[in-house]
Short mmCIF file of C-alpha atoms in Angstrom, two decimals:
data_model
loop_
_atom_site.label_atom_id
_atom_site.label_comp_id
_atom_site.label_asym_id
_atom_site.label_seq_id
_atom_site.Cartn_x
_atom_site.Cartn_y
_atom_site.Cartn_z
CA MET A 56 149.70 127.95 78.40
CA THR A 57 148.30 129.04 81.76
CA LEU A 58 145.09 130.99 81.71
CA ALA A 59 145.31 133.93 84.11
CA ILE A 60 142.07 134.35 86.01
CA SER A 61 141.69 136.76 88.89
CA LYS A 62 140.80 135.54 92.34
CA ASP A 63 137.60 137.58 92.27
CA ALA A 64 136.54 135.95 89.00
CA VAL A 65 137.14 132.49 90.47
CA GLN A 66 135.11 133.40 93.55
CA ARG A 67 132.24 134.70 91.40
CA ALA A 68 132.33 131.52 89.31
CA LEU A 69 132.20 129.37 92.44
CA SER A 70 129.30 131.41 93.76
CA GLY A 71 127.49 131.02 90.44
CA HIS A 72 128.13 127.28 90.49
CA ALA A 73 126.78 127.08 94.04
CA ALA A 74 123.73 129.14 93.07
CA ILE A 75 122.91 126.70 90.27
CA GLY A 76 123.17 123.83 92.76
CA LEU A 77 120.93 125.77 95.11
CA LEU A 78 118.33 126.24 92.35
CA ALA A 79 118.27 122.49 91.65
CA SER A 80 117.90 121.79 95.38
CA ALA A 81 115.09 124.36 95.63
CA LEU A 82 113.10 122.74 92.81
CA LEU A 83 113.68 119.29 94.30
CA TYR A 84 112.49 120.57 97.67
CA LEU A 85 109.39 122.13 96.06
CA ILE A 86 108.53 118.88 94.26
CA CYS A 87 108.92 116.81 97.45
CA LEU A 88 106.96 119.28 99.59
CA THR A 89 104.03 119.63 97.17
CA GLY A 90 104.01 115.86 96.68
CA THR A 91 103.71 115.42 100.44
CA VAL A 92 100.80 117.85 100.69
CA VAL A 93 99.01 116.59 97.56
CA VAL A 94 98.68 113.13 99.15
CA PHE A 95 95.48 114.60 100.62
CA TYR A 96 94.28 115.85 97.23
CA GLN A 97 90.74 114.54 97.76
CA GLU A 98 90.55 115.93 101.27
CA TRP A 99 91.72 119.36 100.08
CA GLN A 100 88.86 119.41 97.57
CA ARG A 101 86.35 118.77 100.33
CA ILE A 102 87.87 121.51 102.50
CA GLU A 103 87.82 124.00 99.61
CA GLN A 104 84.11 123.52 99.01
CA LEU A 105 82.33 122.48 102.18
CA ASP A 106 78.85 123.10 100.77
CA ALA A 107 79.01 120.55 97.92
CA PRO A 108 76.49 117.69 98.30
CA GLU A 109 77.98 114.39 99.42
CA MET A 110 76.73 110.82 99.16
CA ALA A 111 78.10 107.32 99.63
CA ALA A 112 76.63 106.17 96.30
CA ILE A 113 74.38 107.40 93.50
CA ALA A 114 71.80 105.52 91.46
CA PRO A 115 72.42 104.97 87.71
CA ASP A 116 69.22 106.85 86.79
CA ALA A 117 70.36 109.86 88.86
CA VAL A 118 73.67 109.89 86.96
CA GLN A 119 71.69 109.85 83.70
CA ARG A 120 69.64 112.84 84.82
CA GLY A 121 72.77 114.66 85.89
CA VAL A 122 74.46 114.08 82.52
CA ALA A 123 71.37 115.34 80.71
CA ALA A 124 71.22 118.46 82.91
CA VAL A 125 74.90 119.31 82.34
CA LEU A 126 74.57 118.78 78.58
CA ARG A 127 71.63 121.19 78.58
CA ALA A 128 73.86 123.70 80.39
CA GLU A 129 76.34 123.33 77.51
CA LYS A 130 74.01 125.02 75.02
CA GLY A 131 75.66 128.00 73.38
CA LYS A 132 79.17 126.61 74.00
CA PRO A 133 81.39 124.73 71.54
CA ALA A 134 80.67 121.02 71.43
CA THR A 135 82.41 119.14 74.21
CA THR A 136 84.50 116.16 73.16
CA HIS A 137 84.42 114.39 76.54
CA LEU A 138 82.12 114.37 79.54
CA TYR A 139 83.42 112.91 82.80
CA VAL A 140 81.36 111.77 85.77
CA HIS A 141 83.36 111.44 88.97
CA MET A 142 81.50 108.84 91.00
CA PRO A 143 81.43 109.04 94.82
CA VAL A 144 84.32 107.18 96.48
CA ASP A 145 85.42 106.92 100.11
CA GLY A 146 87.98 109.73 99.92
CA LEU A 147 85.73 112.06 97.91
CA PRO A 148 82.05 111.11 98.34
CA ARG A 149 80.78 113.52 95.69
CA THR A 150 79.36 113.19 92.19
CA THR A 151 80.91 115.71 89.82
CA ILE A 152 80.30 116.09 86.09
CA THR A 153 82.98 117.80 84.01
CA THR A 154 82.99 118.84 80.36
CA ASP A 155 85.55 120.66 78.25
CA HIS A 156 84.09 123.96 79.48
CA GLN A 157 82.67 123.61 83.00
CA ALA A 158 82.14 121.32 85.99
CA PHE A 159 79.24 120.84 88.41
CA HIS A 160 78.54 118.91 91.57
CA ILE A 161 75.20 117.12 91.41
CA ASP A 162 73.04 115.90 94.26
CA ALA A 163 71.81 112.36 94.89
CA ASP A 164 68.78 112.96 92.62
CA GLY A 165 70.92 114.05 89.68
CA LYS A 166 70.16 117.77 89.93
CA ILE A 167 72.90 120.33 89.41
CA ALA A 168 73.83 121.69 92.85
CA VAL A 169 76.83 124.04 92.59
CA PRO A 170 79.75 124.58 90.22
CA GLU A 171 82.90 122.72 91.20
CA GLU A 172 85.41 125.01 92.91
CA ASN A 173 88.70 123.30 93.69
CA ALA A 174 91.23 125.71 92.19
CA TRP A 175 93.79 125.34 94.99
CA SER A 176 93.77 121.54 94.85
CA GLU A 177 94.31 121.70 91.09
CA PHE A 178 97.05 124.31 91.50
CA LEU A 179 98.79 122.10 94.07
CA LEU A 180 98.59 119.04 91.81
CA GLY A 181 99.91 121.09 88.89
CA ALA A 182 102.82 122.38 90.99
CA HIS A 183 103.86 118.84 91.89
CA TYR A 184 103.10 117.28 88.53
CA ALA A 185 104.71 119.88 86.26
CA LEU A 186 105.81 122.92 88.33
CA ASN A 187 102.72 124.66 86.86
CA ILE A 188 104.47 124.70 83.47
CA PRO A 189 101.97 123.81 80.72
CA GLY A 190 102.68 121.21 78.10
CA LEU A 191 105.44 118.63 78.02
CA VAL A 192 108.24 120.75 79.51
CA GLY A 193 107.06 120.76 83.12
CA MET A 194 106.44 117.02 83.32
CA THR A 195 109.84 116.37 81.73
CA ILE A 196 111.59 118.52 84.33
CA VAL A 197 109.79 116.77 87.18
CA GLY A 198 110.59 113.38 85.65
CA ILE A 199 114.28 114.31 85.53
CA PHE A 200 114.16 115.29 89.19
CA GLY A 201 112.64 111.88 89.92
CA VAL A 202 115.73 110.33 88.36
CA MET A 203 117.84 112.69 90.48
CA ILE A 204 116.20 111.46 93.71
CA LEU A 205 116.85 107.89 92.60
CA ALA A 206 120.52 108.67 91.93
CA LEU A 207 120.92 110.59 95.22
CA ALA A 208 119.36 107.75 97.25
CA LEU A 209 121.55 105.05 95.71
CA SER A 210 124.75 107.10 95.73
CA GLY A 211 124.11 108.06 99.36
CA VAL A 212 124.01 104.41 100.37
CA VAL A 213 127.22 103.65 98.45
CA ALA A 214 128.98 106.73 99.87
CA HIS A 215 128.20 105.72 103.48
CA PRO A 216 129.14 102.02 103.98
CA ARG A 217 128.03 102.09 107.64
CA ILE A 218 124.71 103.80 106.92
CA PHE A 219 122.59 100.73 107.74
CA ARG A 220 124.71 99.71 110.75
CA ASP A 221 124.28 103.21 112.18
CA ALA A 222 120.57 103.40 111.36
CA PHE A 223 119.64 104.25 114.98
CA ARG A 224 122.77 106.07 116.06
CA PHE A 225 122.44 109.73 116.99
CA ARG A 226 125.05 112.15 118.19
CA ALA A 227 123.17 114.68 120.26
CA ARG A 228 125.72 117.49 120.05
CA ASP A 229 125.55 119.42 116.81
CA ASN A 230 129.33 119.69 116.50
CA HIS A 231 130.12 121.19 113.08
CA GLY A 232 126.83 119.88 111.64
CA VAL A 233 127.21 116.34 112.99
CA GLY A 234 123.71 116.26 114.50
CA LEU A 235 122.15 117.51 111.27
CA ALA A 236 124.09 114.91 109.28
CA ASP A 237 122.86 112.17 111.60
CA TRP A 238 119.24 113.18 111.07
CA HIS A 239 119.84 113.34 107.32
CA ASN A 240 121.42 109.88 107.22
CA ARG A 241 118.93 108.23 109.57
CA LEU A 242 115.88 109.56 107.73
CA SER A 243 117.50 108.56 104.44
CA VAL A 244 117.77 104.95 105.64
CA TRP A 245 114.31 104.79 107.14
CA THR A 246 112.66 106.19 104.02
CA LEU A 247 114.87 104.39 101.45
CA PRO A 248 112.24 101.92 100.12
CA PHE A 249 109.68 104.73 99.93
CA SER A 250 112.15 107.11 98.27
CA LEU A 251 113.08 104.54 95.64
CA ALA A 252 109.43 103.71 94.90
CA ILE A 253 108.39 107.37 94.70
CA ALA A 254 111.40 108.37 92.58
CA LEU A 255 110.98 105.45 90.18
CA THR A 256 107.23 105.91 89.69
CA GLY A 257 107.62 109.70 89.42
CA SER A 258 110.24 109.24 86.73
CA MET A 259 108.00 106.78 84.91
CA ILE A 260 105.05 109.17 84.96
CA GLY A 261 107.02 112.26 83.92
CA LEU A 262 109.41 110.77 81.39
CA GLY A 263 106.88 108.20 80.20
CA VAL A 264 104.97 111.03 78.54
CA VAL A 265 108.14 112.11 76.74
CA GLY A 266 108.73 108.53 75.64
CA THR A 267 105.20 108.26 74.32
CA TYR A 268 105.63 111.40 72.24
CA GLY A 269 108.82 109.92 70.84
CA LEU A 270 107.08 106.63 69.98
CA ALA A 271 104.24 108.54 68.36
CA ALA A 272 106.68 110.53 66.23
CA VAL A 273 108.61 107.45 65.06
CA PHE A 274 105.94 104.76 64.72
CA TYR A 275 102.49 106.41 64.73
CA GLU A 276 102.85 109.52 62.55
CA ASN A 277 102.62 111.77 65.63
CA ASP A 278 99.31 110.21 66.70
CA ILE A 279 99.58 110.31 70.53
CA GLU A 280 96.33 108.42 71.06
CA ALA A 281 97.54 105.58 68.84
CA ALA A 282 100.76 105.37 70.86
CA TYR A 283 98.80 105.04 74.11
CA ALA A 284 96.28 102.56 72.65
CA PRO A 285 98.22 99.31 73.34
CA ILE A 286 98.14 100.13 77.06
CA PHE A 287 95.07 102.27 77.77
CA GLY A 288 92.84 101.32 74.83
CA ALA A 289 92.05 102.96 71.50
CA GLU A 290 89.70 105.82 70.72
CA HIS A 291 86.75 104.98 68.46
CA GLY A 292 86.28 106.67 65.12
CA ALA A 293 84.39 109.95 65.41
CA ASN A 294 81.04 110.58 63.74
CA ALA A 295 79.81 114.12 64.41
CA SER A 296 76.26 113.57 63.14
CA PRO A 297 73.72 114.50 65.84
CA ALA A 298 72.21 111.70 67.92
CA PRO A 299 70.08 111.31 71.06
CA PRO A 300 71.95 111.32 74.40
CA ALA A 301 73.76 108.12 75.27
CA ASN A 302 72.33 105.74 77.85
CA VAL A 303 74.75 106.17 80.74
CA ALA A 304 72.53 104.43 83.29
CA ALA A 305 72.50 101.06 81.52
CA PRO A 306 76.31 100.46 81.72
CA LEU A 307 76.31 101.36 85.40
CA ALA A 308 73.44 98.96 86.05
CA TRP A 309 75.17 96.24 83.98
CA LEU A 310 78.39 96.65 85.94
CA ALA A 311 76.56 96.47 89.28
CA ALA A 312 74.85 93.24 88.20
CA GLN A 313 77.68 91.52 86.32
CA ARG A 314 80.76 92.80 88.19
CA PRO A 315 79.49 93.48 91.74
CA GLN A 316 83.00 93.19 93.19
CA VAL A 317 84.27 96.32 91.39
CA ARG A 318 83.45 99.95 92.18
CA PRO A 319 82.93 102.53 89.41
CA THR A 320 85.04 105.65 89.90
CA TYR A 321 84.62 107.44 86.55
CA VAL A 322 82.16 107.42 83.70
CA ILE A 323 83.59 108.85 80.47
CA LEU A 324 81.23 109.81 77.66
CA HIS A 325 83.12 110.38 74.42
CA ASP A 326 81.70 112.80 71.84
CA PRO A 327 78.31 113.21 73.59
CA GLY A 328 75.29 113.91 71.41
CA THR A 329 76.84 112.43 68.25
CA ARG A 330 76.56 109.11 66.42
CA GLY A 331 80.16 108.37 67.37
CA GLN A 332 79.52 108.64 71.12
CA HIS A 333 80.50 105.75 73.35
CA ILE A 334 80.94 105.14 77.06
CA GLN A 335 83.82 103.99 79.23
CA ILE A 336 83.56 103.15 82.92
CA VAL A 337 86.69 103.06 85.04
CA ALA A 338 86.21 100.78 88.06
CA GLU A 339 88.44 99.99 91.02
CA HIS A 340 89.33 96.36 91.65
CA PRO A 341 89.71 95.37 95.31
CA ARG A 342 93.20 94.50 96.57
CA ARG A 343 94.86 95.69 93.37
CA LEU A 344 97.32 98.55 92.84
CA ILE A 345 95.85 99.42 89.44
CA TYR A 346 93.84 102.66 89.39
CA GLY A 347 91.05 100.66 87.74
CA GLU A 348 89.90 98.62 84.77
CA THR A 349 88.25 100.36 81.82
CA TYR A 350 84.99 98.79 80.63
CA GLU A 351 83.73 99.75 77.15
CA PHE A 352 80.07 100.29 76.19
CA GLY A 353 78.16 101.52 73.18
CA ALA A 354 75.81 104.52 73.24
CA ASP A 355 72.86 102.18 73.94
CA GLY A 356 74.63 100.62 76.94
CA THR A 357 75.76 97.43 75.18
CA TYR A 358 78.90 95.93 76.71
CA HIS A 359 81.84 95.80 74.27
CA GLY A 360 84.61 94.42 76.47
CA LYS A 361 87.40 95.79 78.64
CA VAL A 362 90.84 97.27 77.99
CA GLY A 363 92.76 94.72 80.07
CA LEU A 364 94.43 96.83 82.75
CA SER A 365 93.45 94.25 85.39
CA ASP A 366 94.49 91.08 83.57
CA GLY A 367 96.24 92.13 80.36
CA HIS A 368 99.95 91.92 79.64
CA LEU A 369 102.39 92.84 82.39
CA GLY A 370 103.20 96.22 80.86
CA GLN A 371 99.54 97.26 81.02
CA GLN A 372 99.17 96.24 84.64
CA LEU A 373 102.43 97.96 85.57
CA ALA A 374 101.41 101.20 83.84
CA ALA A 375 98.02 101.15 85.55
CA SER A 376 99.66 100.59 88.96
CA THR A 377 102.17 103.45 88.73
CA TYR A 378 99.79 106.26 89.67
CA ASN A 379 98.37 104.72 92.84
CA LEU A 380 101.79 103.60 94.03
CA HIS A 381 103.17 107.11 93.54
CA PHE A 382 100.29 109.06 95.12
CA GLY A 383 99.22 106.55 97.83
CA ASN A 384 95.67 106.14 96.56
CA TYR A 385 95.28 102.44 97.27
CA GLY A 386 94.62 101.97 101.00
CA GLY A 387 92.39 104.73 102.24
CA LEU A 388 93.25 107.30 104.92
CA PRO A 389 95.77 105.13 106.87
CA VAL A 390 97.96 104.72 103.79
CA LYS A 391 97.67 108.43 103.01
CA ILE A 392 98.87 109.31 106.51
CA ILE A 393 101.84 106.95 106.11
CA TYR A 394 102.65 108.50 102.72
CA PHE A 395 102.40 111.98 104.23
CA LEU A 396 104.83 111.14 107.05
CA LEU A 397 107.28 109.41 104.71
CA GLY A 398 106.99 112.27 102.22
CA LEU A 399 107.67 114.76 105.00
CA ALA A 400 110.76 112.75 105.98
CA LEU A 401 111.96 112.75 102.36
CA THR A 402 111.43 116.52 102.19
CA ILE A 403 113.53 116.93 105.35
CA VAL A 404 116.25 114.76 103.82
CA VAL A 405 116.38 117.07 100.80
CA ALA A 406 116.39 120.19 103.00
CA THR A 407 119.09 118.94 105.39
CA GLY A 408 121.24 117.70 102.51
CA THR A 409 121.59 121.20 101.13
CA SER A 410 122.05 122.68 104.62
CA ILE A 411 124.89 120.20 105.25
CA TRP A 412 126.46 121.13 101.93
CA LEU A 413 126.32 124.84 102.78
CA GLY A 414 127.84 124.14 106.20
CA LYS A 415 130.75 122.25 104.64
CA ARG A 416 131.42 125.14 102.25
CA GLU A 417 131.50 127.57 105.17
CA ARG A 418 133.88 125.37 107.16
CA ARG A 419 136.20 125.37 104.15
CA GLY A 420 136.18 129.15 104.22
CA ALA A 421 133.67 129.73 101.42
CA HIS A 422 131.39 132.01 103.43
CA ASP A 423 128.47 133.32 101.40
CA GLN A 424 125.78 134.87 103.54
CA ARG A 425 123.61 135.44 100.49
CA LEU A 426 123.47 131.72 99.63
CA ARG A 427 122.56 130.87 103.21
CA SER A 428 119.88 133.56 103.22
CA LEU A 429 118.49 132.32 99.90
CA TRP A 430 118.27 128.77 101.22
CA ASP A 431 116.40 130.02 104.29
CA GLY A 432 114.06 131.74 101.84
CA VAL A 433 113.47 128.43 100.06
CA LEU A 434 113.04 126.32 103.20
CA TRP A 435 110.47 128.59 104.84
CA GLY A 436 109.35 130.77 101.94
CA VAL A 437 107.94 127.94 99.82
CA PRO A 438 105.60 126.56 102.54
CA LEU A 439 104.68 130.15 103.43
CA ALA A 440 103.81 130.90 99.79
CA LEU A 441 101.74 127.69 99.58
CA THR A 442 99.79 128.65 102.71
CA LEU A 443 99.25 132.23 101.58
CA THR A 444 98.05 130.95 98.20
CA PHE A 445 95.53 128.75 100.01
CA LEU A 446 94.34 131.78 101.99
CA ALA A 447 94.08 133.76 98.73
CA ARG A 448 91.82 131.04 97.32
CA LEU A 449 89.55 131.18 100.38
CA ILE A 450 89.39 134.97 100.42
CA ALA A 451 89.30 135.83 96.69
CA GLY A 452 87.41 132.75 95.46
CA ASN A 453 87.98 130.10 92.85
CA ALA A 454 88.94 132.63 90.16
CA ALA A 455 92.03 133.86 92.05
CA PRO A 456 95.21 133.54 89.89
CA LEU A 457 96.81 131.05 92.27
CA THR A 458 99.74 130.05 90.09
CA ALA A 459 100.77 133.68 89.58
CA ILE A 460 100.31 134.45 93.28
CA PHE A 461 102.46 131.51 94.37
CA TRP A 462 105.37 132.11 92.01
CA LEU A 463 105.34 135.87 92.58
CA LEU A 464 105.44 135.31 96.35
CA CYS A 465 108.34 132.88 95.98
CA ALA A 466 110.21 135.32 93.74
CA LEU A 467 109.59 138.22 96.14
CA ILE A 468 110.78 136.24 99.17
CA LEU A 469 113.95 135.12 97.38
CA LEU A 470 114.59 138.62 96.04
CA ILE A 471 114.42 140.09 99.55
CA ALA A 472 116.64 137.27 100.85
CA ALA A 473 119.21 138.02 98.15
CA VAL A 474 119.16 141.80 98.49
CA ARG A 475 119.07 141.86 102.32
CA PRO A 476 120.93 138.73 103.47
CA GLN A 477 121.63 140.31 106.87
CA PRO A 478 120.02 139.42 109.18
CA ARG A 479 118.94 135.97 108.02
CA PRO A 480 115.21 135.83 107.17
CA LYS A 481 114.72 132.44 108.85
CA ARG A 482 112.98 133.57 112.05
CA LEU A 483 110.67 136.03 110.32
CA LEU A 484 109.62 133.47 107.69
CA GLN A 485 109.02 130.85 110.38
CA TRP A 486 106.82 133.28 112.31
CA LEU A 487 104.85 134.25 109.19
CA PHE A 488 104.43 130.59 108.19
CA GLY A 489 103.12 129.69 111.65
CA ALA A 490 100.71 132.63 111.61
CA SER A 491 99.39 131.71 108.16
CA LEU A 492 98.91 128.09 109.24
CA LEU A 493 96.86 129.21 112.24
CA ALA A 494 94.81 131.55 110.05
CA SER A 495 93.95 128.84 107.50
CA PRO A 496 91.38 126.81 109.52
CA VAL A 497 89.78 130.07 110.67
CA ALA A 498 89.44 131.18 107.04
CA VAL A 499 87.93 127.81 106.10
CA LEU A 500 85.30 128.05 108.83
CA LEU A 501 84.48 131.67 108.07
CA GLY A 502 84.32 130.99 104.35
#
């Protein structure tokens, strides 16, 4: 039996199918673009708050005073379960103490200076990490898109047998999209190792969380911390009875004396002010991809051992190396610049891939001005919305609802592009993006 379907219905179905493909491309473009910008996550924090005190290092006793001052500022709030001390590092030479409720920068003497205000940096990281979707859903989606990049990179190589032979071949004339295709293919080849590494580590980070939840459900009675324990170490048993503040200075002094080759990056005080409190220090190891080794101490500063991220089983070392390899946090500013340029190239590959696809549809007679207008809205509207969100943070302060502002701007731009596809919004969006970029440094200096 032949199903009779009208030509208009078929055309609407094809347009709907294309729109779904466009949505997937838009999210992939957003993930790549925010990942490129978030490479400078530490630098963005410094730009957001120029008046925060900075230092190359801080004495253990000053950290102790800072912890005590922040805990005093916690009075009247629910008990905090964790207190984090971000130690000064090359990329972010600031000491910041964070609890479950608040965060402060402290000066070199351990005095509270100013509250931490880095809402845009956190928004940007959240957009890349989970599309600003709370919980497990956002990270799962981003992890799936990491797999998609992996599949696109490998299938692109297989689909173009001469892709490596033609790695430096350009056809200057853009005859039916040939020039655009050449740029797409060349950048794909040049960035292939980077794309594979980023896609694989991104998939591991995003889908690894899902896998851990599954392991916890099957083997650990839904205890997530127990599922993570074989890799990142176990939590100690809690004892909520009151106790004097833990000695944070002693572990830092011990590490400086006994492990002078490592550099502390974080101090984590678990269950502060209770008998169950204990201390962990995360420290970078030179010439290693791992984000750090975790050293364990009691409340009195007694050394209890390390987790084993630096010399434990291969799975531990691999898990601890994934984050730095993905975000480019292992070689200072030169590596960040390289990651930024390669990330920008990957973003262009994603953008040109969809543009090539739209061009092929049009050459086959499937003209859809609305799809083309929507893609222009994605290509130039997303960076415009990011820049305007940054300006909103500088103008309205740290409390500005940045996530809502960004997604509402994106929705508004795409709505206008869909409702008024003629003329194409490309030139206007480019002009607005350029103007907002020029306004950003001025707003930083005036702020």
